Short mmCIF file of C-alpha atoms in Angstrom, two decimals:
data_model
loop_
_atom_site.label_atom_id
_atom_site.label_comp_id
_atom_site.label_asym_id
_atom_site.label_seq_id
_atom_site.Cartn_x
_atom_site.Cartn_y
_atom_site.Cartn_z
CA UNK A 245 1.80 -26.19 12.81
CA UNK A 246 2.89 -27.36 16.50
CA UNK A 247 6.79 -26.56 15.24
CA UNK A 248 6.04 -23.16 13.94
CA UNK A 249 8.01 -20.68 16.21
CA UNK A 250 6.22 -17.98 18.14
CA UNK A 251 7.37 -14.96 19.50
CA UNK A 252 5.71 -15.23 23.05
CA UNK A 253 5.11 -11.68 25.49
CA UNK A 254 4.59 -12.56 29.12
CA UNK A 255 2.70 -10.77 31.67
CA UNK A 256 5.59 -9.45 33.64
CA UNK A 257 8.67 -10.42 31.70
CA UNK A 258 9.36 -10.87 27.50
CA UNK A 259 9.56 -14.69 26.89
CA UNK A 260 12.64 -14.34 25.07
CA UNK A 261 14.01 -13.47 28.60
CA UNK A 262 12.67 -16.48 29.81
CA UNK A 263 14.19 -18.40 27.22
CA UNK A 264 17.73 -17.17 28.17
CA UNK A 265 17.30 -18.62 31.44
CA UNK A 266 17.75 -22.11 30.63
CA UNK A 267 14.64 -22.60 27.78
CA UNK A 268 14.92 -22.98 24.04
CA UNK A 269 12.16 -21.71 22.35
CA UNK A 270 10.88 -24.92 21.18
CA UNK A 271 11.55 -26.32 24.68
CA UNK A 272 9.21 -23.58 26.04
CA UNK A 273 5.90 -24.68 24.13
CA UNK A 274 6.86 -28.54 25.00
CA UNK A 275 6.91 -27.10 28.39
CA UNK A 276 3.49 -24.65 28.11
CA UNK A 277 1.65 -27.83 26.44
CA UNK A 278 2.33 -30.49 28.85
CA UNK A 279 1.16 -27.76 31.60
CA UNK A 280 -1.90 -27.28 30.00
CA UNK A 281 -2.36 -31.20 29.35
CA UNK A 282 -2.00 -31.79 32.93
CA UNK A 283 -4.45 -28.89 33.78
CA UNK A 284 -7.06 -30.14 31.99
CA UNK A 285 -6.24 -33.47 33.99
CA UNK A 286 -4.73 -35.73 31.39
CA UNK A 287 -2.12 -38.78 31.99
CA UNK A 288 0.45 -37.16 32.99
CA UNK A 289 2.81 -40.02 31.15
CA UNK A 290 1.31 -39.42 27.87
CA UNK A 291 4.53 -38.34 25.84
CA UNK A 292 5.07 -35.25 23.61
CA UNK A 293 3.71 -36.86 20.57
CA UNK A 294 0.96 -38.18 21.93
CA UNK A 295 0.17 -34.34 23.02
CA UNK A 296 0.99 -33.33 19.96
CA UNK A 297 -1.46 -35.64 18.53
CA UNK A 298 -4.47 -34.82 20.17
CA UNK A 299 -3.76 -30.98 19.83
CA UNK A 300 -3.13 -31.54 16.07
CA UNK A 301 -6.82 -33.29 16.20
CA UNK A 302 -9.14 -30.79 17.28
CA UNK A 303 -11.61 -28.41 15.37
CA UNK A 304 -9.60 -25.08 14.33
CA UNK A 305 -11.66 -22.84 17.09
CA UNK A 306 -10.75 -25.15 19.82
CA UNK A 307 -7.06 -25.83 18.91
CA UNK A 308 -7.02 -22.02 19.25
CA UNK A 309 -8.51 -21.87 22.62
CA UNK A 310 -6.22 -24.81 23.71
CA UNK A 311 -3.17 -23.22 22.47
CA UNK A 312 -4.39 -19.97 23.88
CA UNK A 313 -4.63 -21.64 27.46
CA UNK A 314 -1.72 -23.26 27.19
CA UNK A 315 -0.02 -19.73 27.25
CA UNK A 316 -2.09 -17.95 30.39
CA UNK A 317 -1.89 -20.65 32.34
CA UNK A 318 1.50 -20.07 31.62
CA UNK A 319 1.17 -16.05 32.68
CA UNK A 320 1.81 -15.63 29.00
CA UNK A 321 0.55 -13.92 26.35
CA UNK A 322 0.54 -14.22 22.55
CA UNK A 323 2.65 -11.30 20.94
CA UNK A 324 1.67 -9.04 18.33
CA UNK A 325 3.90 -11.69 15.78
CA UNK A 326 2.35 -14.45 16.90
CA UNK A 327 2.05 -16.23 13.24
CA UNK A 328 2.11 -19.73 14.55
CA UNK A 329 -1.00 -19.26 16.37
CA UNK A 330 -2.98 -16.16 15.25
CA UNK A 331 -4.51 -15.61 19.10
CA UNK A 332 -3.22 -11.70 18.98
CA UNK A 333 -6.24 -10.17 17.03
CA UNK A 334 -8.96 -13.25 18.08
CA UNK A 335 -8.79 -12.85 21.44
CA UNK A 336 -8.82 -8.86 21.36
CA UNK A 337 -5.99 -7.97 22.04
CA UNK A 338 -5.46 -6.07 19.18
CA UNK A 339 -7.81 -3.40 20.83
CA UNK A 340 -5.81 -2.53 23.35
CA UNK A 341 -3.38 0.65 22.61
CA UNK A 342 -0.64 -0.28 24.54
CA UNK A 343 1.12 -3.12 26.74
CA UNK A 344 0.00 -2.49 29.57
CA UNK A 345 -3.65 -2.64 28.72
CA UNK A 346 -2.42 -5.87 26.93
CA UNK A 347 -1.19 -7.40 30.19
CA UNK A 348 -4.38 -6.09 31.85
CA UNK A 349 -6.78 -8.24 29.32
CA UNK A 350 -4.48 -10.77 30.07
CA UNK A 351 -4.47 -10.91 33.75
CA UNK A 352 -8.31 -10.92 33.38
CA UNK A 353 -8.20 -14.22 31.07
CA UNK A 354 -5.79 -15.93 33.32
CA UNK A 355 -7.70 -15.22 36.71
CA UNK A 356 -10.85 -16.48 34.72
CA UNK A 357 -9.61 -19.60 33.34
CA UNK A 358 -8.03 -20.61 37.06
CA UNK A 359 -11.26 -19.18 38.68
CA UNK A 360 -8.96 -16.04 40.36
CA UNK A 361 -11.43 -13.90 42.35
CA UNK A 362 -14.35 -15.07 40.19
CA UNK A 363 -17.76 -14.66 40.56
CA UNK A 364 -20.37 -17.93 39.32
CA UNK A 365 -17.39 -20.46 39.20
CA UNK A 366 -14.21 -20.94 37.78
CA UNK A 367 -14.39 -21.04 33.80
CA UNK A 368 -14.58 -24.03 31.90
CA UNK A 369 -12.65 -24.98 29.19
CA UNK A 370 -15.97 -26.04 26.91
CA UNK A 371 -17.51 -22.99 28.34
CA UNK A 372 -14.73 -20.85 27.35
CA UNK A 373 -14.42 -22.24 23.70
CA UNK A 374 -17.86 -21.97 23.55
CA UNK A 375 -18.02 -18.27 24.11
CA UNK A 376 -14.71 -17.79 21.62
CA UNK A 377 -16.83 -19.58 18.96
CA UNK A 378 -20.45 -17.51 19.47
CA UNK A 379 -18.33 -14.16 20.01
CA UNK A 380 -19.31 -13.83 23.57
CA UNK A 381 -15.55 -13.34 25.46
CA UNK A 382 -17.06 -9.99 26.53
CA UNK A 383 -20.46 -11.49 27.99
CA UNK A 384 -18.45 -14.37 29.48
CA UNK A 385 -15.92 -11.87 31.60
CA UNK A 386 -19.34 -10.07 32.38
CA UNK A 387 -20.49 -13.42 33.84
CA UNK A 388 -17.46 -13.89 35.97
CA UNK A 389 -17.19 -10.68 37.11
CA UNK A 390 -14.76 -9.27 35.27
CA UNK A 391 -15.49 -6.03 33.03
CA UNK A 392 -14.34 -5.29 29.78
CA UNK A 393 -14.64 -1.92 29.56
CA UNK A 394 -11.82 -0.80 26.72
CA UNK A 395 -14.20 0.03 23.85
CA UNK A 396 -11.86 -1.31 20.93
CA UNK A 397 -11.60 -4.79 22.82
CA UNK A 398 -15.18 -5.52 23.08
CA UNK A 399 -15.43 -4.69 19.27
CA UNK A 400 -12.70 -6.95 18.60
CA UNK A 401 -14.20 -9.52 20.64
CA UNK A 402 -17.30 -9.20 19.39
CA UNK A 403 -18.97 -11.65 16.87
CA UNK A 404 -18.23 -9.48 13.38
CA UNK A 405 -14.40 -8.71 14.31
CA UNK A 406 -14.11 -10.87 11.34
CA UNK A 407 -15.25 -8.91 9.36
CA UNK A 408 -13.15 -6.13 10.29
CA UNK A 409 -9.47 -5.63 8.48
CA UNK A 410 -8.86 -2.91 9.87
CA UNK A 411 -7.84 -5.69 12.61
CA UNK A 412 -5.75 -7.23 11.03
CA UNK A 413 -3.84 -3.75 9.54
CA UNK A 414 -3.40 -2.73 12.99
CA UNK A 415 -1.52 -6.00 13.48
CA UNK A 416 0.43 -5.59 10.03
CA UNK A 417 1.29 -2.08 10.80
CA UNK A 418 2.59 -3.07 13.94
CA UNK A 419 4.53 -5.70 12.78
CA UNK A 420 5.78 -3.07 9.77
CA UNK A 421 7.33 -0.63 12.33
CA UNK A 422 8.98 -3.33 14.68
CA UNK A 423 10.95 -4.36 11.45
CA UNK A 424 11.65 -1.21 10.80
CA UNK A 425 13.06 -0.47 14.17
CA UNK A 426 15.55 -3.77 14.02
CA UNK A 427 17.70 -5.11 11.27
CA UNK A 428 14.44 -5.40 8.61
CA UNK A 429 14.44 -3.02 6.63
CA UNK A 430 12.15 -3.89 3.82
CA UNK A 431 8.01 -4.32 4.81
CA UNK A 432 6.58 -7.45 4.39
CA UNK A 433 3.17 -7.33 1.60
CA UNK A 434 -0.20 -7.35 3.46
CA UNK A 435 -2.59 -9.79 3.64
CA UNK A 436 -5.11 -9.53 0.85
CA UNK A 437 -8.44 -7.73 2.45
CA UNK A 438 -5.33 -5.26 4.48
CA UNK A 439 -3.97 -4.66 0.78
CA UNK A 440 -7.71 -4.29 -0.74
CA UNK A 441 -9.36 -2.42 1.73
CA UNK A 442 -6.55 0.46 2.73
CA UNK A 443 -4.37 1.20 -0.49
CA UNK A 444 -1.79 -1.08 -0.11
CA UNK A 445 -2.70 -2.89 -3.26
CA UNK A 446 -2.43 1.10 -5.17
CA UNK A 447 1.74 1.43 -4.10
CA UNK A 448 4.14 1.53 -6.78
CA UNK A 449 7.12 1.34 -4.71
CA UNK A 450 8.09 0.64 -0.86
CA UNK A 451 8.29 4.57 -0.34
CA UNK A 452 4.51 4.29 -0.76
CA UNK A 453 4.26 1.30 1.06
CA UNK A 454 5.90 3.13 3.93
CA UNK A 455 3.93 6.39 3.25
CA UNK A 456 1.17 4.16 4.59
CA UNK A 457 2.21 2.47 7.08
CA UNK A 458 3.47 5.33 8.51
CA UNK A 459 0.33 7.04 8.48
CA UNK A 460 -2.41 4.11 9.97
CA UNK A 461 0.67 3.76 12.53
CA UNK A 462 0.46 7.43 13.56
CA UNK A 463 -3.28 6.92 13.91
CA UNK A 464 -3.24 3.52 16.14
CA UNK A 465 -0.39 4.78 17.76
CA UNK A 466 -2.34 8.07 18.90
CA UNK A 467 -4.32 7.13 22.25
CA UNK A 468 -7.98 8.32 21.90
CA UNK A 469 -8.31 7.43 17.86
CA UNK A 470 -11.38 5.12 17.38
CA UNK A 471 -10.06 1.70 15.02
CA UNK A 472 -13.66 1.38 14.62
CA UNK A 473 -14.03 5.12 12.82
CA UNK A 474 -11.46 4.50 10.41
CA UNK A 475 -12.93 0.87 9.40
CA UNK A 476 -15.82 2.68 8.86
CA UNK A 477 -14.59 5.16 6.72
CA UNK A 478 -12.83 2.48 5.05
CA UNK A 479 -16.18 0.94 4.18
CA UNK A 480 -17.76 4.18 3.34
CA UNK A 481 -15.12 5.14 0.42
CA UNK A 482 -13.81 7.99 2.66
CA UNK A 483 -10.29 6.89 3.87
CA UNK A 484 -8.90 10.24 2.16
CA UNK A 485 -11.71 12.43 3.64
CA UNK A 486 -11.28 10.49 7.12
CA UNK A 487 -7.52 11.36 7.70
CA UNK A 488 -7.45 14.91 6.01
CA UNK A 489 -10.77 16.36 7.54
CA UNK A 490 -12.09 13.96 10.29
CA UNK A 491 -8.70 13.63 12.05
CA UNK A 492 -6.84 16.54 10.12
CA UNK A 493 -3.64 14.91 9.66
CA UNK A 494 -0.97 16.33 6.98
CA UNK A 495 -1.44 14.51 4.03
CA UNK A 496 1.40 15.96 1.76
CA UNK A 497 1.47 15.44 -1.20
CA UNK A 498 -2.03 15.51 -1.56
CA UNK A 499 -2.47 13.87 -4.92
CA UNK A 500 0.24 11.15 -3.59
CA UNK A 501 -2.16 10.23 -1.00
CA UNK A 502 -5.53 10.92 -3.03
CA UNK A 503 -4.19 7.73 -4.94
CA UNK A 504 -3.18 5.71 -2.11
CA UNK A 505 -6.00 5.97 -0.43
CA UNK A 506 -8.64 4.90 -2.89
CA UNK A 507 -10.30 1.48 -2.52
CA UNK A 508 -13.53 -0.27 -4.01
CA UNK A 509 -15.72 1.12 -1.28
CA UNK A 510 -18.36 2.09 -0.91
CA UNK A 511 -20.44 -1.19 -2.74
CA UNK A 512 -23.46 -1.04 -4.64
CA UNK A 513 -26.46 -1.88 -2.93
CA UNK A 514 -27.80 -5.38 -3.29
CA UNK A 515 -31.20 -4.03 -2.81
#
């Protein structure tokens, strides 16, 4: 887990820039995790395994949060990639629609967690994991006087983002079209409940695959378009209906996409 490799945004600068000045990648997050050790006041001799250790010991949630500190203290942020770690869609930044909203939630986080113009204290780290764990970021930034006031974020920070794929297809279409734009050519499969829930697991080929991807793209890449309509209508049986008459996009061919688009929604009632 600690040697996976992430792909690292920061605030003001892309971390891969940082990493030609004089930082290997993995040298980078031996150099974030010691700062954040030492933040939260540990020995400062305690050696990279031992870090290592006690990272590698703690619940899931708060391994996240640690990890997740480790980069803002850093004035970093987790990138859209970030497989290693999985902070991009659980701590909401997958709501925001572009990067500069992105660096915006994350200037909020890192004033917060170093008590930056803060109202009621600086956060704490067990109050911060706390909030991450109950689903209560949102009511937490409220608290410190910082508002949250991007729609799609406080969804995605809310307790049932979970629940939610339509998430975690933003983040795979995403991903999809930055391949596409370098030397990857072929699309990676979604994950299961992406595949399940919004026709992925209906393509023959990857020209379908692509049909796709090219469509929820052109919808999250659209500033105004509500994620939260189209999981809806994902839910509801209507992704078809939803993209031909709610948002009147060209859906050509028709019966192409009347395939596509089908999934196992809506369920039967359990009452």
């Amino acid at each position: 887990f600690l040697k996976t490799q992430w792909l690292l945004d920061t605030t003001s600068s892309s971390a891969s820039a940082r990493t030609t000045r004089g930082s290997t990648q993995d040298g980078l997050m031996t150099t974030l995790k010691r700062n954040a050790w030492r933040f939260f006041g540990n020995s400062r001799s305690a050696t990279d395994d031992e870090i290592n250790q006690y990272i590698n010991s703690l619940p899931e949630k708060k391994r996240s949060c640690w990890l997740f500190y480790s980069l803002i203290l850093y004035s970093l942020r987790a990138d859209v990639d970030d497989s290693g770690g999985d902070l991009w869609v659980p701590f909401g930044y997958c709501g925001c629609f572009d990067g500069e909203e992105e660096r915006t939630l994350a200037g909020n986080y890192e004033c917060m967690v170093k008590g930056i113009r803060t109202t009621h204290g600086k956060c704490t780290f067990d109050e911060f994991c706390t909030a991450f764990e109950n689903g209560t970021l949102v009511e937490l930034f409220n608290l410190k006087g910082f508002k949250v006031t991007i729609p799609a974020v406080v969804d995605a920070l809310s307790p049932e983002w979970r629940a939610k794929s339509v998430w975690r297809l933003k983040q795979y279409t995403v991903i999809s079209i930055n391949k596409k734009n370098s030397t990857t050519n072929h699309a990676s499969d979604p994950p299961l409940p992406v595949a399940a829930d919004y026709g992925f697991s209906n393509c023959k080929t990857e020209e379908e695959k692509l049909k796709l991807i090219y469509l929820y793209h052109k919808f999250f890449n659209t500033r105004g378009n509500n994620p939260v309509k189209l999981h809806l209508a994902c839910i509801n049986g209507r992704l078809l209906q939803f993209f031909s008459e709610d948002m009147r996009f060209d859906l050509n061919p028709r019966t192409t996409y009347a395939r596509l688009l089908k999934n196992v929604y809506p369920l039967p009632s359990l009452e």
